[in-house]
Phi, psi and omega in degrees: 000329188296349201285012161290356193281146203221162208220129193122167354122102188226157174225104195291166205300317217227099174068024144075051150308151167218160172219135175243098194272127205274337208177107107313090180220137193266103177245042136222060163107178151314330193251016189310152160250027191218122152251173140241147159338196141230013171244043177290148168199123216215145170237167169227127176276186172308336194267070176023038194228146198233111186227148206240142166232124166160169176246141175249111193226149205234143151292145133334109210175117187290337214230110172232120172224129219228126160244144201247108154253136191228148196213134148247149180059345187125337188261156185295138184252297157240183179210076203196154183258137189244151148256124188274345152314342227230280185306335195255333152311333162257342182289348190254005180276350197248128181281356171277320207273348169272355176264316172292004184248332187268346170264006181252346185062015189288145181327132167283332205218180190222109039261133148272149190267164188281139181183188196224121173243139193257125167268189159190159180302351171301320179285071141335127181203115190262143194215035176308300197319316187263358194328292187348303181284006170326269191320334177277337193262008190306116159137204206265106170284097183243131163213147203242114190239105194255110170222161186246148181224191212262350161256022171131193175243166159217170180189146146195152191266124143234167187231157203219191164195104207229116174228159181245000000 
């Protein structure tokens, strides 16, 4: 799910926030079964909507269960194991969160088949609704994401940078 992750420069919606994502990496292995590119790249424009170019490309795999730690300043904020299967079967039941899975073209449902899913700027996604939450998250963000599935694993570190 974290597969939203992106590499650029943005100038945010609400008071002139910018976010930078400083690191992407995909650190599980050769054999992961969730990659990203490394050339993913997104900007969030004025009208508060976040538009993306890159590729995620995924192994076949029934089962995704992720433990997510997100740290701001170094200290932990969250902490918690997600199934993300479980999350993307209720996420298309949420009309925000089901419109950013059809317009993002992302998997609704588990199982998923092996492919390669493409953003482009075209594929929107407004995120007016969260503006607010600029300013509480403001400063250096990392989050380490593992998860495991009934076909190998994946993981990944991004690192963020949300400043005014």
């Amino acid at each position: 799910m974290l597969l939203i992750c992106v590499v650029g420069v943005t100038i945010a919606c609400n008071g002139g926030f910018k976010i930078k994502v400083r690191k992407v990496e995909n650190c599980g292995g050769p054999d992961a079964v969730i990659t990203a590119n490394e050339n993913y790249t997104a900007v969030l424009t004025k009208n508060c909507e976040i538009k993306s170019r890159g590729c995620v490309s995924f192994k076949s795999f029934n089962t995704a269960i992720s433990n997510l730690k997100v740290k701001k300043d170094g200290i932990v904020v969250l902490q918690d194991k997600v199934n993300l299967c479980e999350r993307l079967a209720k996420g298309r039941r949420d009309a925000n969160i089901g419109q950013m899975l059809k317009t993002l073209r992302l998997p609704e449902s588990c199982p998923v088949e092996e492919g390669t899913l493409c953003t482009d700027p075209s594929q929107v996604v407004n995120i007016e609704q969260y503006k607010q939450f600029l300013p509480l998250a403001r400063g250096l963000i990392d989050i380490e994401m593992d998860i495991q599935h009934d076909t190998g694993k994946s993981c990944f570190r991004v690192q963020i940078d949300i400043a005014k």
